[in-house]
């Protein structure tokens, strides 16, 4: 029972596949409070910066609308007059719409969830089930959302009350002032109120975004069994894995074919590592690594060496030393010259040895500074 309970607990971090699937289904990080705060802040900034521009445009539109002559009456064109009047305020209105649209897009962009996901807006029959809706409303998530809404109302209500008490004297005095100055003061009070409310919304968003991150992480967490099942699914069937290995082997063979054909000798581990070396007297100052590999790449190098009749010698320690200290196209390290020279001299004398003499592979000494285990760690 304890093991089953452990398997059912979502204690594992979500895998990359789990995150991708969640995004495809529309489960992305989002915060309505952040989007609202950005839009209100953008509107407040527009009122503060472009408010006089808009007032001037409205004044011009009003003056133009109330100015007419006999020609305007004779050639009455209401559609054209309406377009001309709208054109007067089109620029400031367009700037407002553009700024708020940018703010609306900025929220999801800041959270990394910007984009269209068609699967998220597809028809889902379970959404039509009233019981599902009730569980969503009266569940833990619904209660949390209700608490957030109440907290936001209380905060904004407190901020609004504070603003009214602070600006009450100014508002009450507007009736005794001339229209121009009263309008200017009213605009100032309005801008201050919008800015303060926007900052309050930003505070709410600053609390909501971390909460949304925690909630989404909790939704995406997986059980140990789910992680195992996903690994099995991603690994695929034995037939698929075999086909993939064969394809990888073909690609590796194609990439190493030319290098192995030019090699003087192949040094192996004998199964895990393979290194193709070339030494041409008079051309190469020192032996050059043409190709190196481990695992499937090493197997491909050995197969190609068999096809091209390139000598293959088993020198595990020397093969690992060259693999971990040199790259393809580089000369071997200086402290390995003597060991490799011994091997190449043996390869050059193979033809003579095969004429009747006994073939004895020479023993080589690899310096301690170039001795590695199969994981690339210095051998102690």
mmCIF file of N, CA, C and O in Angstrom, residues 249 251-253 255-256 272 274 291-302:
data_model
loop_
_atom_site.group_PDB
_atom_site.id
_atom_site.type_symbol
_atom_site.label_atom_id
_atom_site.label_comp_id
_atom_site.label_asym_id
_atom_site.label_seq_id
_atom_site.Cartn_x
_atom_site.Cartn_y
_atom_site.Cartn_z
ATOM 1 N N UNK A 249 23.961 4.260 -37.621
ATOM 2 C CA UNK A 249 25.187 3.582 -38.027
ATOM 3 C C UNK A 249 25.539 3.910 -39.476
ATOM 4 O O UNK A 249 26.708 4.138 -39.817
ATOM 5 N N UNK A 251 24.716 6.629 -41.133
ATOM 6 C CA UNK A 251 25.185 8.019 -41.197
ATOM 7 C C UNK A 251 26.618 8.119 -40.705
ATOM 8 O O UNK A 251 27.457 8.809 -41.303
ATOM 9 N N UNK A 252 26.916 7.423 -39.599
ATOM 10 C CA UNK A 252 28.275 7.467 -39.063
ATOM 11 C C UNK A 252 29.275 6.866 -40.046
ATOM 12 O O UNK A 252 30.378 7.392 -40.236
ATOM 13 N N UNK A 253 28.878 5.770 -40.665
ATOM 14 C CA UNK A 253 29.787 5.146 -41.643
ATOM 15 C C UNK A 253 30.055 6.077 -42.810
ATOM 16 O O UNK A 253 31.190 6.198 -43.276
ATOM 17 N N UNK A 255 30.016 9.338 -42.802
ATOM 18 C CA UNK A 255 30.853 10.465 -42.387
ATOM 19 C C UNK A 255 32.300 10.041 -42.159
ATOM 20 O O UNK A 255 33.217 10.852 -42.291
ATOM 21 N N UNK A 256 32.525 8.766 -41.790
ATOM 22 C CA UNK A 256 33.875 8.318 -41.476
ATOM 23 C C UNK A 256 34.551 7.567 -42.621
ATOM 24 O O UNK A 256 35.741 7.267 -42.536
ATOM 25 N N UNK A 272 34.687 -0.272 -27.260
ATOM 26 C CA UNK A 272 34.026 0.999 -26.962
ATOM 27 C C UNK A 272 34.612 2.177 -27.712
ATOM 28 O O UNK A 272 33.906 3.128 -28.024
ATOM 29 N N UNK A 274 37.448 3.745 -30.818
ATOM 30 C CA UNK A 274 38.243 3.484 -32.018
ATOM 31 C C UNK A 274 38.835 4.800 -32.492
ATOM 32 O O UNK A 274 38.161 5.830 -32.486
ATOM 33 N N UNK A 291 39.949 10.211 -37.575
ATOM 34 C CA UNK A 291 38.591 10.008 -37.052
ATOM 35 C C UNK A 291 38.711 9.357 -35.686
ATOM 36 O O UNK A 291 39.675 8.636 -35.413
ATOM 37 N N UNK A 292 37.774 9.616 -34.856
ATOM 38 C CA UNK A 292 37.729 8.994 -33.530
ATOM 39 C C UNK A 292 36.268 8.813 -33.137
ATOM 40 O O UNK A 292 35.402 9.589 -33.571
ATOM 41 N N UNK A 293 35.971 7.817 -32.352
ATOM 42 C CA UNK A 293 34.580 7.611 -31.963
ATOM 43 C C UNK A 293 34.464 6.611 -30.844
ATOM 44 O O UNK A 293 35.403 5.874 -30.528
ATOM 45 N N UNK A 294 33.290 6.623 -30.244
ATOM 46 C CA UNK A 294 32.968 5.650 -29.208
ATOM 47 C C UNK A 294 31.571 5.123 -29.480
ATOM 48 O O UNK A 294 30.764 5.775 -30.133
ATOM 49 N N UNK A 295 31.287 3.924 -29.004
ATOM 50 C CA UNK A 295 29.969 3.341 -29.220
ATOM 51 C C UNK A 295 29.720 3.033 -30.685
ATOM 52 O O UNK A 295 30.501 2.355 -31.352
ATOM 53 N N UNK A 296 28.629 3.563 -31.226
ATOM 54 C CA UNK A 296 28.239 3.294 -32.615
ATOM 55 C C UNK A 296 29.274 3.825 -33.590
ATOM 56 O O UNK A 296 29.558 3.213 -34.620
ATOM 57 N N UNK A 297 29.860 4.977 -33.286
ATOM 58 C CA UNK A 297 30.885 5.543 -34.170
ATOM 59 C C UNK A 297 32.110 4.639 -34.212
ATOM 60 O O UNK A 297 32.695 4.416 -35.271
ATOM 61 N N UNK A 298 32.502 4.103 -33.056
ATOM 62 C CA UNK A 298 33.641 3.189 -33.023
ATOM 63 C C UNK A 298 33.350 1.935 -33.838
ATOM 64 O O UNK A 298 34.222 1.441 -34.580
ATOM 65 N N UNK A 299 32.133 1.404 -33.721
ATOM 66 C CA UNK A 299 31.766 0.218 -34.506
ATOM 67 C C UNK A 299 31.814 0.515 -35.997
ATOM 68 O O UNK A 299 32.268 -0.317 -36.800
ATOM 69 N N UNK A 300 31.355 1.698 -36.395
ATOM 70 C CA UNK A 300 31.397 2.068 -37.812
ATOM 71 C C UNK A 300 32.833 2.170 -38.307
ATOM 72 O O UNK A 300 33.149 1.724 -39.425
ATOM 73 N N UNK A 301 33.716 2.736 -37.499
ATOM 74 C CA UNK A 301 35.128 2.855 -37.903
ATOM 75 C C UNK A 301 35.748 1.466 -38.076
ATOM 76 O O UNK A 301 36.469 1.201 -39.046
ATOM 77 N N UNK A 302 35.435 0.543 -37.166
ATOM 78 C CA UNK A 302 35.993 -0.814 -37.277
ATOM 79 C C UNK A 302 35.467 -1.524 -38.521
ATOM 80 O O UNK A 302 36.226 -2.211 -39.224
#
